[in-house]
Tab-separated table of C-alpha atoms and ligand atoms in Angstrom:
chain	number	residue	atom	x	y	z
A	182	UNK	CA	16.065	10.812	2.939
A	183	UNK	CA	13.349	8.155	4.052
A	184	UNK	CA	11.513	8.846	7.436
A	185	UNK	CA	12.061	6.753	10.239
A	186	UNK	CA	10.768	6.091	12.931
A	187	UNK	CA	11.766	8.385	16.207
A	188	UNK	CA	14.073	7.076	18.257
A	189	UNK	CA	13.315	4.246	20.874
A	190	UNK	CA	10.120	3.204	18.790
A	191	UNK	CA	9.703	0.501	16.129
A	192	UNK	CA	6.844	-1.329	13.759
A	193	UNK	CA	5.822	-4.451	15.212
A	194	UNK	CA	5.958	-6.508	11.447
A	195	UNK	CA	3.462	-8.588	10.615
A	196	UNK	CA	6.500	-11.303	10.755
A	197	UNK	CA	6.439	-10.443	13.978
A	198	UNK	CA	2.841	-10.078	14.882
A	199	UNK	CA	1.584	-13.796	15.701
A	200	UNK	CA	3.829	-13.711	18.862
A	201	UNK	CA	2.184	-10.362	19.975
A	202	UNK	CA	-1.141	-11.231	19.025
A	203	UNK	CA	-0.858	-14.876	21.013
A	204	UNK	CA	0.693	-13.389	24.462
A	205	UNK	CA	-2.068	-10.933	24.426
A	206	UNK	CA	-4.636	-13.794	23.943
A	207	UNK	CA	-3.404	-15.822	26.201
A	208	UNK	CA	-3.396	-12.711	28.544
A	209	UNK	CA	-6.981	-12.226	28.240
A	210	UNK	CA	-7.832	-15.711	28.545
A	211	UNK	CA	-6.106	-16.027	31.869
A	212	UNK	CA	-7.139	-12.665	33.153
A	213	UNK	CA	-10.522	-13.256	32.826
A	214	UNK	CA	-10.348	-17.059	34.121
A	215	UNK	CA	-9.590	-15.159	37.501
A	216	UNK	CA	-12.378	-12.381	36.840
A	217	UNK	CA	-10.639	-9.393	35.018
A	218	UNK	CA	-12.279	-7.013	33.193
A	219	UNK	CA	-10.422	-5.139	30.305
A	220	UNK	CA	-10.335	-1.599	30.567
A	221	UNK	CA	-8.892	1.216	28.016
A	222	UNK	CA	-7.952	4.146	29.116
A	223	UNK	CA	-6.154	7.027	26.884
A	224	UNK	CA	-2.921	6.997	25.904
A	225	UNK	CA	-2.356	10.802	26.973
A	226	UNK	CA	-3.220	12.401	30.557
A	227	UNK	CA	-3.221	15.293	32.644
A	228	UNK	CA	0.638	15.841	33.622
A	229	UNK	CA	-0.441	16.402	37.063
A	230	UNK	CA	-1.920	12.704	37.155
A	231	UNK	CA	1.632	10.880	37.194
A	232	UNK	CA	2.980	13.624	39.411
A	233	UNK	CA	0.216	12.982	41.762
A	234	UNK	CA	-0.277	9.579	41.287
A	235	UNK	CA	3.607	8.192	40.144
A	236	UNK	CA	5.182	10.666	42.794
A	237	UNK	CA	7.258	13.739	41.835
A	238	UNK	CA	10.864	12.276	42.857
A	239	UNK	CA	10.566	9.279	41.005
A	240	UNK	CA	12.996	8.951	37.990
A	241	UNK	CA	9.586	8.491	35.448
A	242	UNK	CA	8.361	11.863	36.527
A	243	UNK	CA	11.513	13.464	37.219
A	244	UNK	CA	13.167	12.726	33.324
A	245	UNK	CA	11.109	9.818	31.548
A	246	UNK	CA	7.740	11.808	30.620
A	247	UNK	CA	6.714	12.656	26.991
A	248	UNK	CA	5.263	15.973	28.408
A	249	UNK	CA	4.189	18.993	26.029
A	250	UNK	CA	1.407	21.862	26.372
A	251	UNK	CA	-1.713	21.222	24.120
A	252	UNK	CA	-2.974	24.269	22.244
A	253	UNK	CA	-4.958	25.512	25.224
A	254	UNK	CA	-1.479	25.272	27.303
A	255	UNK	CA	-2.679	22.353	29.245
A	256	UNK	CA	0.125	20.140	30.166
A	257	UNK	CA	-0.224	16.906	28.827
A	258	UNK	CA	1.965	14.056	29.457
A	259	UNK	CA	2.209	10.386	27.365
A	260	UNK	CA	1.232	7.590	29.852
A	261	UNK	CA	4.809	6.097	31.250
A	262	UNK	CA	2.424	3.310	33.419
A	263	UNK	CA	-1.066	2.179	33.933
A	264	UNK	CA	-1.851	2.003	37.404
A	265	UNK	CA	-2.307	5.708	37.642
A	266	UNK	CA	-4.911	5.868	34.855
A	267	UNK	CA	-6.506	3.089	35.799
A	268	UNK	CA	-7.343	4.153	39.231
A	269	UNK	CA	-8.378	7.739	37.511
A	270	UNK	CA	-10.474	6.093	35.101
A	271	UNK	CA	-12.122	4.241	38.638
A	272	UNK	CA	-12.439	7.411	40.463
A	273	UNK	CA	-14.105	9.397	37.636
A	274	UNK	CA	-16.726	6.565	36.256
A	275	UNK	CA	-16.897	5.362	39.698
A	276	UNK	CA	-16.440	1.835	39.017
A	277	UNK	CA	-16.053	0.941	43.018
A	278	UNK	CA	-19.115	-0.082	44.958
A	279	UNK	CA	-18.207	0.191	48.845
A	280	UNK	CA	-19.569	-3.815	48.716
A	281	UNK	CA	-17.261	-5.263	46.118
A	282	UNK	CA	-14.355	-5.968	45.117
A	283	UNK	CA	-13.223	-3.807	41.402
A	284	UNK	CA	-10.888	-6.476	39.500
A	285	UNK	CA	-9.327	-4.848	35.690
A	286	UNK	CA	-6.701	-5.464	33.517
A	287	UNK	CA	-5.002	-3.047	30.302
A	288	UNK	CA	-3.250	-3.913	27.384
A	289	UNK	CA	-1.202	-1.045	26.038
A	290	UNK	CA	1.576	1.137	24.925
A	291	UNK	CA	3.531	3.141	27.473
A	292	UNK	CA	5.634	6.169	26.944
A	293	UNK	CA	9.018	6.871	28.895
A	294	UNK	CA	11.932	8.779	27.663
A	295	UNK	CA	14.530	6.331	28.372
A	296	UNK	CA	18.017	5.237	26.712
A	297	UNK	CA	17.214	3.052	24.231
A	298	UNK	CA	18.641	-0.913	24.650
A	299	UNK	CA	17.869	-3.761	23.586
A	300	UNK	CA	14.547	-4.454	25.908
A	301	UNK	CA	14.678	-1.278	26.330
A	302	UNK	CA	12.393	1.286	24.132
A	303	UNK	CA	10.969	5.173	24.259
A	304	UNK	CA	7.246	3.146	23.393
A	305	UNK	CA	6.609	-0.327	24.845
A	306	UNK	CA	3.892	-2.408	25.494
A	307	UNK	CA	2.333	-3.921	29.011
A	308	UNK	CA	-0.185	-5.635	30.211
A	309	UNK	CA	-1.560	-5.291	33.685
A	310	UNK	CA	-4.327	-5.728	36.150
A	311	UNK	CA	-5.480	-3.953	39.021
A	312	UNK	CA	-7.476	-4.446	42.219
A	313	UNK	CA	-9.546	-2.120	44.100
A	314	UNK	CA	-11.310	-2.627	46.992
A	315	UNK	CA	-9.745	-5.365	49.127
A	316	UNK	CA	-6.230	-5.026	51.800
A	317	UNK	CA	-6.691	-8.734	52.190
A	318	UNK	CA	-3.299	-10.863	51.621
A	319	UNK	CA	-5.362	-13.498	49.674
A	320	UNK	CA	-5.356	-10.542	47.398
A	321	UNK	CA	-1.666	-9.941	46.771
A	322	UNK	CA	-1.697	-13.990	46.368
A	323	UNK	CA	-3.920	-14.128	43.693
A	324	UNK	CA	-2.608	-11.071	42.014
A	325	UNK	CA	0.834	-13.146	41.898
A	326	UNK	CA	-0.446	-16.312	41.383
A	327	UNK	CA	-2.163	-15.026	38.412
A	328	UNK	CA	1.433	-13.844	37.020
A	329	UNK	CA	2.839	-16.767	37.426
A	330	UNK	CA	-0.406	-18.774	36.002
A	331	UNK	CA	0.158	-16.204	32.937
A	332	UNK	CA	3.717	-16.565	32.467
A	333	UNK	CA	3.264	-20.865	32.802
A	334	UNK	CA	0.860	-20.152	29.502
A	335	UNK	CA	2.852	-18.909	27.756
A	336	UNK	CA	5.564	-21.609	28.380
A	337	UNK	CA	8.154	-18.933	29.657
A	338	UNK	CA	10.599	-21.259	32.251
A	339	UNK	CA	13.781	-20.106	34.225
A	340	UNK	CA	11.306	-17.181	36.466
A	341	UNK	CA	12.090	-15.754	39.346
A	342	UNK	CA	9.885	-13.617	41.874
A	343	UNK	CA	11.106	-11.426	44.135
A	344	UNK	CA	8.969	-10.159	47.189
A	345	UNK	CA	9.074	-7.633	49.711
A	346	UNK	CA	6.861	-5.856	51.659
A	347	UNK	CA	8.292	-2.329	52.283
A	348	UNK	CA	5.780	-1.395	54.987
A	349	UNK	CA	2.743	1.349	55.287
A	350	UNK	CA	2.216	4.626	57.048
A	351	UNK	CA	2.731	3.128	60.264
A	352	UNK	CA	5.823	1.698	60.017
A	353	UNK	CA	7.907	2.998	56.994
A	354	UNK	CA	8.504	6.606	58.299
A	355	UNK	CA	11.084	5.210	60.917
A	356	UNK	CA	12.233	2.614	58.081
A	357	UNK	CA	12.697	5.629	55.754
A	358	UNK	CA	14.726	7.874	58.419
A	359	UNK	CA	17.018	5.292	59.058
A	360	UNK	CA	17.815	4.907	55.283
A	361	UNK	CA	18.494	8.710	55.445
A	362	UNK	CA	20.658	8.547	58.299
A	363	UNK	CA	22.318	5.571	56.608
A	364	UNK	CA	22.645	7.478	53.680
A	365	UNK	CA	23.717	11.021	55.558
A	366	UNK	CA	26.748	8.722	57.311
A	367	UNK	CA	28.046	7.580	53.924
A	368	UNK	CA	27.568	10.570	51.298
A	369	UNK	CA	30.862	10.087	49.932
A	370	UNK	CA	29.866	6.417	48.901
A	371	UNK	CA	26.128	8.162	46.885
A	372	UNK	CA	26.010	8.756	43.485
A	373	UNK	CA	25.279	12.736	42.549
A	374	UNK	CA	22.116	11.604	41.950
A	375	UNK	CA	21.244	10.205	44.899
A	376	UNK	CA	23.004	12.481	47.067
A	377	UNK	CA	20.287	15.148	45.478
A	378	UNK	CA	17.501	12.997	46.494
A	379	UNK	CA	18.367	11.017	49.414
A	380	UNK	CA	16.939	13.918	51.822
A	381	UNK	CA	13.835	13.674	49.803
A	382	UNK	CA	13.195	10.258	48.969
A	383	UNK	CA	15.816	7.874	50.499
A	384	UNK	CA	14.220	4.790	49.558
A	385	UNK	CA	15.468	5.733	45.831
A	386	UNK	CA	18.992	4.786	46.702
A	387	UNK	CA	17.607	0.887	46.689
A	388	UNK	CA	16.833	0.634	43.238
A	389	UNK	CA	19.083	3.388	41.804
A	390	UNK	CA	20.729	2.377	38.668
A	391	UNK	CA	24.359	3.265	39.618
A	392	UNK	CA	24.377	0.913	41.865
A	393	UNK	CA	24.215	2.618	44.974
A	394	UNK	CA	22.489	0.249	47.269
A	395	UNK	CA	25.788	-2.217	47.298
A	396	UNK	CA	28.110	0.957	47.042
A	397	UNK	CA	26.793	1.999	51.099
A	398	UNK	CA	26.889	-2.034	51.981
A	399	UNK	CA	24.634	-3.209	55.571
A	400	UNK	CA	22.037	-0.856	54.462
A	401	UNK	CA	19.221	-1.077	57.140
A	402	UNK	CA	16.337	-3.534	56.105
A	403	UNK	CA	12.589	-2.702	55.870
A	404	UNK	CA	11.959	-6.566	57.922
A	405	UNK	CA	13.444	-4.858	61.126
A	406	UNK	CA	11.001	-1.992	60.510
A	407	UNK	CA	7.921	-3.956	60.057
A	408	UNK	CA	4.794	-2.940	62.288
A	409	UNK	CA	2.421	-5.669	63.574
A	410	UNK	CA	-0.046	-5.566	60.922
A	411	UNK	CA	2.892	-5.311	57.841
A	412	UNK	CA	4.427	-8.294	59.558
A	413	UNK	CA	1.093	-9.996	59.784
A	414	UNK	CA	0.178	-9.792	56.210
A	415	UNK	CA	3.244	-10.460	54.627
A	416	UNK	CA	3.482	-13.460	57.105
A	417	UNK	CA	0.193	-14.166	55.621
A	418	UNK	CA	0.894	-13.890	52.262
A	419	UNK	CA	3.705	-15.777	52.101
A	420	UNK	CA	1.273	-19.190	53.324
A	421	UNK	CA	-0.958	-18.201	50.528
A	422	UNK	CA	1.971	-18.878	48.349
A	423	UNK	CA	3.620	-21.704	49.869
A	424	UNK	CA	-0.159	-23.522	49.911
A	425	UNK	CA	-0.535	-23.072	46.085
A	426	UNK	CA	2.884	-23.675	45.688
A	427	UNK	CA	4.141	-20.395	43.919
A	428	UNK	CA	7.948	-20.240	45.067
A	429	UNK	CA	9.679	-16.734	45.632
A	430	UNK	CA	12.751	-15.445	46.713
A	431	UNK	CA	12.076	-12.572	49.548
A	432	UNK	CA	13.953	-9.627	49.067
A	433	UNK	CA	14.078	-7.140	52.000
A	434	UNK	CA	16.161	-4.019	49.462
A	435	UNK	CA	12.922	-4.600	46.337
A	436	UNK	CA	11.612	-0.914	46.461
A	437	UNK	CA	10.350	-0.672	42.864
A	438	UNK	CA	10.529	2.813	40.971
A	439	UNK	CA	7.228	4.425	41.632
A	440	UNK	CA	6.492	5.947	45.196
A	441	UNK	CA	2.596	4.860	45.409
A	442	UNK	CA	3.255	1.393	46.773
A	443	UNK	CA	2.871	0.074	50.234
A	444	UNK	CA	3.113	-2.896	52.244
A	445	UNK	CA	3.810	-5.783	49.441
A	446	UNK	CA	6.361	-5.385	46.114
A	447	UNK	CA	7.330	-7.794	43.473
A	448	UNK	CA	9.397	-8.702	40.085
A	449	UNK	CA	9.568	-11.202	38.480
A	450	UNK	CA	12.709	-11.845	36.593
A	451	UNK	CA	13.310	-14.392	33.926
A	452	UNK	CA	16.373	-15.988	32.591
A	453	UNK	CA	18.005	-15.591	29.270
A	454	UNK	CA	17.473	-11.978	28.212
A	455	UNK	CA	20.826	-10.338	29.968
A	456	UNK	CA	20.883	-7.167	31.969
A	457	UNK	CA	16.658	-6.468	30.810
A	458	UNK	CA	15.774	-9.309	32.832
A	459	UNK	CA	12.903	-7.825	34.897
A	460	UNK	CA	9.641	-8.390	32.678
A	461	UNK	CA	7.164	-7.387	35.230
A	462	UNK	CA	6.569	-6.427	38.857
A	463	UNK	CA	4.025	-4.234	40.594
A	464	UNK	CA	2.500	-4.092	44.116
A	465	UNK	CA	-0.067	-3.044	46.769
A	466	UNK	CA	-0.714	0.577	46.232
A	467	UNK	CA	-2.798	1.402	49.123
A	468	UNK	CA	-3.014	5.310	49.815
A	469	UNK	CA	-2.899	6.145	45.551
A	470	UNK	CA	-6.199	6.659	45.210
A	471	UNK	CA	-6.526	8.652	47.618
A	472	UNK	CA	-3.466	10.579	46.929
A	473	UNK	CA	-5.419	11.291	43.487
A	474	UNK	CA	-8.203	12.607	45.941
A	475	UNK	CA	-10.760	9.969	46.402
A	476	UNK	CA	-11.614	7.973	49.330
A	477	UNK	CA	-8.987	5.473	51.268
A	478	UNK	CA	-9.377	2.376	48.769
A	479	UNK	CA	-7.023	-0.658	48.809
A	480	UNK	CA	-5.232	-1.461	45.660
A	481	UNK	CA	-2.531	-3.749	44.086
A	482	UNK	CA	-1.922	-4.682	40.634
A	483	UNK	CA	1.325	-6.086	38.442
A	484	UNK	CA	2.598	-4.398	34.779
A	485	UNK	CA	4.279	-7.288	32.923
A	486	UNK	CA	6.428	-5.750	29.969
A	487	UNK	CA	5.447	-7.296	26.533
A	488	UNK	CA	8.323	-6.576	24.567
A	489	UNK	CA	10.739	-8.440	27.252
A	490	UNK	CA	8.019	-11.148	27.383
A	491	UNK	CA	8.240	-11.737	23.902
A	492	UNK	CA	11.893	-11.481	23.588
A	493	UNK	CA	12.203	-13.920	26.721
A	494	UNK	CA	9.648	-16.802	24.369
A	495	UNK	CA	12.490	-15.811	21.435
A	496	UNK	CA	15.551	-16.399	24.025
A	497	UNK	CA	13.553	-20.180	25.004
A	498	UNK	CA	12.700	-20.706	21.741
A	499	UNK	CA	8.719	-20.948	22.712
A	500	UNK	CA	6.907	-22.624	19.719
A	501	UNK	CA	3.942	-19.907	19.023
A	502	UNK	CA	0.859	-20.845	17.361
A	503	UNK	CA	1.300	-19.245	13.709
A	504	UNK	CA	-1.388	-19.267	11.153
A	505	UNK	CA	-0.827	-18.536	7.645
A	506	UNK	CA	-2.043	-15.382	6.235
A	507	UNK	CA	-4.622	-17.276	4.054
A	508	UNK	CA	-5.937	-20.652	3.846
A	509	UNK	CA	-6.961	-20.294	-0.280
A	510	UNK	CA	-5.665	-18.478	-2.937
A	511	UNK	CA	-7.461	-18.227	-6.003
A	512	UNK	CA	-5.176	-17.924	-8.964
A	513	UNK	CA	-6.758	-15.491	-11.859
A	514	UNK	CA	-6.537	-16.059	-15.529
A	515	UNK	CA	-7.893	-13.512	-17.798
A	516	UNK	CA	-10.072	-10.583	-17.600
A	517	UNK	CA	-13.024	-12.466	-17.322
A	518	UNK	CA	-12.306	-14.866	-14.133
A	519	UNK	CA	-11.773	-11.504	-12.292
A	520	UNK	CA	-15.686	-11.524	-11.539
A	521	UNK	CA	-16.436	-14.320	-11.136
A	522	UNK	CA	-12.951	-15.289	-8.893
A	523	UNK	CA	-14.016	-11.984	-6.750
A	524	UNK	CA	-17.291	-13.627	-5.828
A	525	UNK	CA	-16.060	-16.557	-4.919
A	526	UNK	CA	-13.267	-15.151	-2.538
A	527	UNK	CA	-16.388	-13.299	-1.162
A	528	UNK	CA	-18.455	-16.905	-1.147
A	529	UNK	CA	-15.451	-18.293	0.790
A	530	UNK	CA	-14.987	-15.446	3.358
A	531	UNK	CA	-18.341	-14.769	3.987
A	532	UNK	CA	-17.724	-18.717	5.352
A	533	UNK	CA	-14.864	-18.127	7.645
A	534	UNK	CA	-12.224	-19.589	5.027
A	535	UNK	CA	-9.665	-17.001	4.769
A	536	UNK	CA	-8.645	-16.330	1.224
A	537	UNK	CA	-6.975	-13.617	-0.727
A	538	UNK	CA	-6.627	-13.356	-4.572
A	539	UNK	CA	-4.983	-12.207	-7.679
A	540	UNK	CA	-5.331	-8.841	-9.036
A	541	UNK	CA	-2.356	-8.169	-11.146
A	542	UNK	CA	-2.880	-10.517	-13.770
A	543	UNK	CA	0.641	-12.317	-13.752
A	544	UNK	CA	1.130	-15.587	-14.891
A	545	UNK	CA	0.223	-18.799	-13.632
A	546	UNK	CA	3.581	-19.643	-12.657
A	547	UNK	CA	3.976	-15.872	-10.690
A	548	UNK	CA	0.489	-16.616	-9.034
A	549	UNK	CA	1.569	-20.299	-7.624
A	550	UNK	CA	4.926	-18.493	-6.274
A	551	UNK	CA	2.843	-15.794	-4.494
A	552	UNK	CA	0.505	-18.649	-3.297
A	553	UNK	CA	3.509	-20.345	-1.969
A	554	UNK	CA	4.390	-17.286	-0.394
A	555	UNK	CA	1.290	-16.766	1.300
A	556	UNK	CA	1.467	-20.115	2.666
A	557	UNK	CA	-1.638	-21.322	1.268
A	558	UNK	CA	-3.064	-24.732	1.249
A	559	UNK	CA	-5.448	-24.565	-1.587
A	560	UNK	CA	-4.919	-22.520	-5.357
A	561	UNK	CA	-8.240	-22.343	-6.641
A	562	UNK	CA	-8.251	-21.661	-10.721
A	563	UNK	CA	-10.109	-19.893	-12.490
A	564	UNK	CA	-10.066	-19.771	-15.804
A	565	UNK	CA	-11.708	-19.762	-19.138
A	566	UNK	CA	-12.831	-23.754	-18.990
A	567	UNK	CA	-13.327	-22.979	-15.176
A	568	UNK	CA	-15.848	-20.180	-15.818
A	569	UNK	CA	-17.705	-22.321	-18.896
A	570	UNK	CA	-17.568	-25.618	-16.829
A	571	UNK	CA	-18.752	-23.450	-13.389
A	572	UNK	CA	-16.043	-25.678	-11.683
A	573	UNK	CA	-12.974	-24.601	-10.011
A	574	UNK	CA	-9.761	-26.460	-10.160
A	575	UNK	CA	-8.597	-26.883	-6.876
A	576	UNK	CA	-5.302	-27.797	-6.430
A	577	UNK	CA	-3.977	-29.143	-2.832
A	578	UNK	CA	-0.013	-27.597	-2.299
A	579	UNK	CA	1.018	-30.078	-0.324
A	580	UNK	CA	0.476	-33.177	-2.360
A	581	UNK	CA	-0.404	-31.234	-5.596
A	582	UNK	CA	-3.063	-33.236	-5.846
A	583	UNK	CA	-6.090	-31.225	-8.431
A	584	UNK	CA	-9.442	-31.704	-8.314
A	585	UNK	CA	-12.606	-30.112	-10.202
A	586	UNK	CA	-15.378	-28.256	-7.842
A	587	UNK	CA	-18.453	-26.921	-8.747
A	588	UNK	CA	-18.469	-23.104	-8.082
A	589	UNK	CA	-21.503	-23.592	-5.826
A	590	UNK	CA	-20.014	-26.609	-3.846
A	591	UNK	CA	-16.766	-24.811	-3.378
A	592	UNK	CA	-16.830	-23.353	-0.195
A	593	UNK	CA	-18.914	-26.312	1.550
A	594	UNK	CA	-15.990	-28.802	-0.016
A	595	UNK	CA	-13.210	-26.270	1.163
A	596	UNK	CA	-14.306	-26.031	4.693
A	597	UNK	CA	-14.959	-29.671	5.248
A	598	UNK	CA	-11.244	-30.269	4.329
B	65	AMP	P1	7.505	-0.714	35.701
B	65	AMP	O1	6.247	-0.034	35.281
B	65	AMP	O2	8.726	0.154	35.620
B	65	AMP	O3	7.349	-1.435	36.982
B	65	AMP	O4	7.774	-1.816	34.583
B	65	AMP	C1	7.088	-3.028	34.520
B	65	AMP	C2	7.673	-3.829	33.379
B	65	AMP	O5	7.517	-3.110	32.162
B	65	AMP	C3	9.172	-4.050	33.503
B	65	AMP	O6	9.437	-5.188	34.287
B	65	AMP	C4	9.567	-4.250	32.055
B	65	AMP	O7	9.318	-5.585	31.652
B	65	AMP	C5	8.629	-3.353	31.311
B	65	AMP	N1	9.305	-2.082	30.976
B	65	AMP	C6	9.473	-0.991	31.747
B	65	AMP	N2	10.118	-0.012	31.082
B	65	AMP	C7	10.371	-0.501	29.839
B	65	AMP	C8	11.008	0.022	28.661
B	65	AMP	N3	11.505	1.261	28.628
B	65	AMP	N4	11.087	-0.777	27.570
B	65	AMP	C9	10.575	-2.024	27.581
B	65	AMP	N5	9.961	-2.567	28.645
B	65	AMP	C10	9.856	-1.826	29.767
């Protein structure tokens, strides 16, 4: 039997690959408009980082981790998110100066052992940025603004964004025991799930999966909870929006799966791709770095999902920008053209003309098909007149126009087309 590839994974085809290959461009192009520097970070970490950093009741770190011993019995776990490594990767090199501001952004593949849907996979890809340094709401603005500027580059339509701020040290303690008193008052209504964890981590029940939020009904809302200062900068916030004329939908139950943020959380949604319709969210994150034992540093950031993103262009049928896999294909016709047609497919590359060309000999007729194929624009002959003549017949697809050109003109008469 043929190998496959493990469950919840797949080959991105190179069918496929323009799409990925143009959302990623367009990320960096927009990232960096705003001041983001790419960072990589590996794909593996320290277990201990996403139980630190993620939180250790969160369902990630509780059952989504690729986690296995490496041969000296460390325990190693397959990034399921970005933020945490990120603000490792800060800590370790450190990246923060106590006068600046520390702006990055990731593309990459994440890990989490999840049941596979469609939008939903064991290996998927984000992109993301991240901000260090700065509790200003002008922050969280940008950091939203910059999603939305993303997602308007790519042409993606029908978003929504949701936003909540679910308070900081101050205020969310009394927010979080009246969930669990909430939640103590109607265990009969909890899932088993949540009845394991509500003691621990109430604020679960708002985003659990079985639907338990609208199973206990008036649940108490974090915008009665507020303190001054979470009141303040959300209040702030929000005018940074409404000024620059991002619109949201404010969401006082948007918790988000990972127990690192604080104050501000958001998703944005988009239409057409069914019950997978979050492709990104994130938040202000301001006591993780410290949690993964540095010093008190502000931090917010977004992970937009990739796959989603690109199924969402699909779903709006987005034109993306393809480009043939060569522009040139010289055809090949007898053993002694092979030289010489090898140079000149080096002639053209070395300038910039992408061309490919024949090496199994076929006939004339198999080479124009394979040309066609290839979605060339120019077959370039070589033969035995070519190679006595030192001309090349060029041959237009489209119009089937042919032409003679001097080997030595060739690639100066190809590029000016
Ligand atoms: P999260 O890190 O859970 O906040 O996820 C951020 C975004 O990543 C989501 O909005 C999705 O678009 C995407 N995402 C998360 N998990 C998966 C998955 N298992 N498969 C595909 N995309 C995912």
């Amino acid at each position: 039997m043929e190998i496959q590839s493990p469950k919840g994974t797949r080959d991105i085809l190179p069918s496929e690959i323009h799409a990925w290959q143009w959302v990623e461009k367009v990320a960096r192009s927009v990232f960096e408009t705003y001041g983001y520097q790419e960072i990589r970070t590996p794909i593996f970490e320290s277990t201990e980082l996403f139980v630190r950093g993620v939180g250790d009741t969160t369902d990630i770190v509780e059952k989504e981790m690729f986690t296995f011993n490496d041969k000296a019995n460390r325990s190693i776990s397959l990034r399921p998110e970005g933020t945490a490594s990120v603000a490792r990767a800060m800590l370790q090199n450190r990246l923060l100066d106590a006068t600046s501001v520390l702006k990055l952004y990731y593309i990459g593949q994440m890990f989490r052992y999840d049941r596979p849907q469609a939008g939903r996979y064991r290996e998927f890809w984000q992109v993301g940025v991240e901000v260090f340094g700065a509790d200003n709401p002008a922050v969280d603005a940008e950091v939203i603004a910059l999603g939305t500027h993303f997602f308007s580059a790519l042409g993606l339509k029908n978003l929504t964004l949701r936003l909540n701020n679910i308070g900081d040290h101050a205020c969310r303690p009394k927010y979080v025991e009246a969930l669990r008193a909430h939640a103590e008052a109607n265990l009969d209504q909890l899932c088993g799930k949540c009845r394991g964890r509500y003691q621990r981590n109430p604020l679960r029940i708002l985003d659990c999966k079985n639907g338990c939020r609208v199973a206990l009904g008036d649940m108490p809302k974090v915008t009665d909870y507020w303190c001054a200062p979470c009141r303040e900068h959300f209040n702030v916030l929000k005018g940074h929006l409404d000024e620059s004329g991002v619109s949201y939908e404010q969401d006082p139950y948007l918790v988000r799966g990972l127990d690192y943020y604080s104050r501000t959380t958001f998703e944005f949604m988009v239409g057409g791709l069914g019950a997978q319709d979050a492709i990104g969210g994130a938040g202000r994150y301001d006591y993780l770095v410290e949690e993964l034992g540095g010093q008190p540093t502000p931090g917010i950031g977004f992970a937009l999902g990739v796959d989603r993103i690109i199924l969402a262009l699909e779903a709006q049928n987005v034109e993306i920008p393809i480009q043939s896999p060569v522009v040139v294909y010289i055809a090949v016709l007898g053993d002694e053209a092979m030289p010489v047609a090898f140079q000149l497919a080096q002639n053209l590359r070395y300038s910039g003309i992408r061309a490919d060309l024949e090496y199994t000999a076929r006939s004339l007729k198999a080479q124009m098909k394979t040309a066609n194929k290839l979605d060339a624009q120019y077959v370039v002959m070589i033969g035995e007149d070519e190679i006595k003549a030192k001309s090349a017949t060029v041959r237009e697809m489209g119009s089937g126009d042919q032409q003679s050109v001097a080997f030595n003109q060739l690639a100066e008469t190809l590029s000016s087309k």
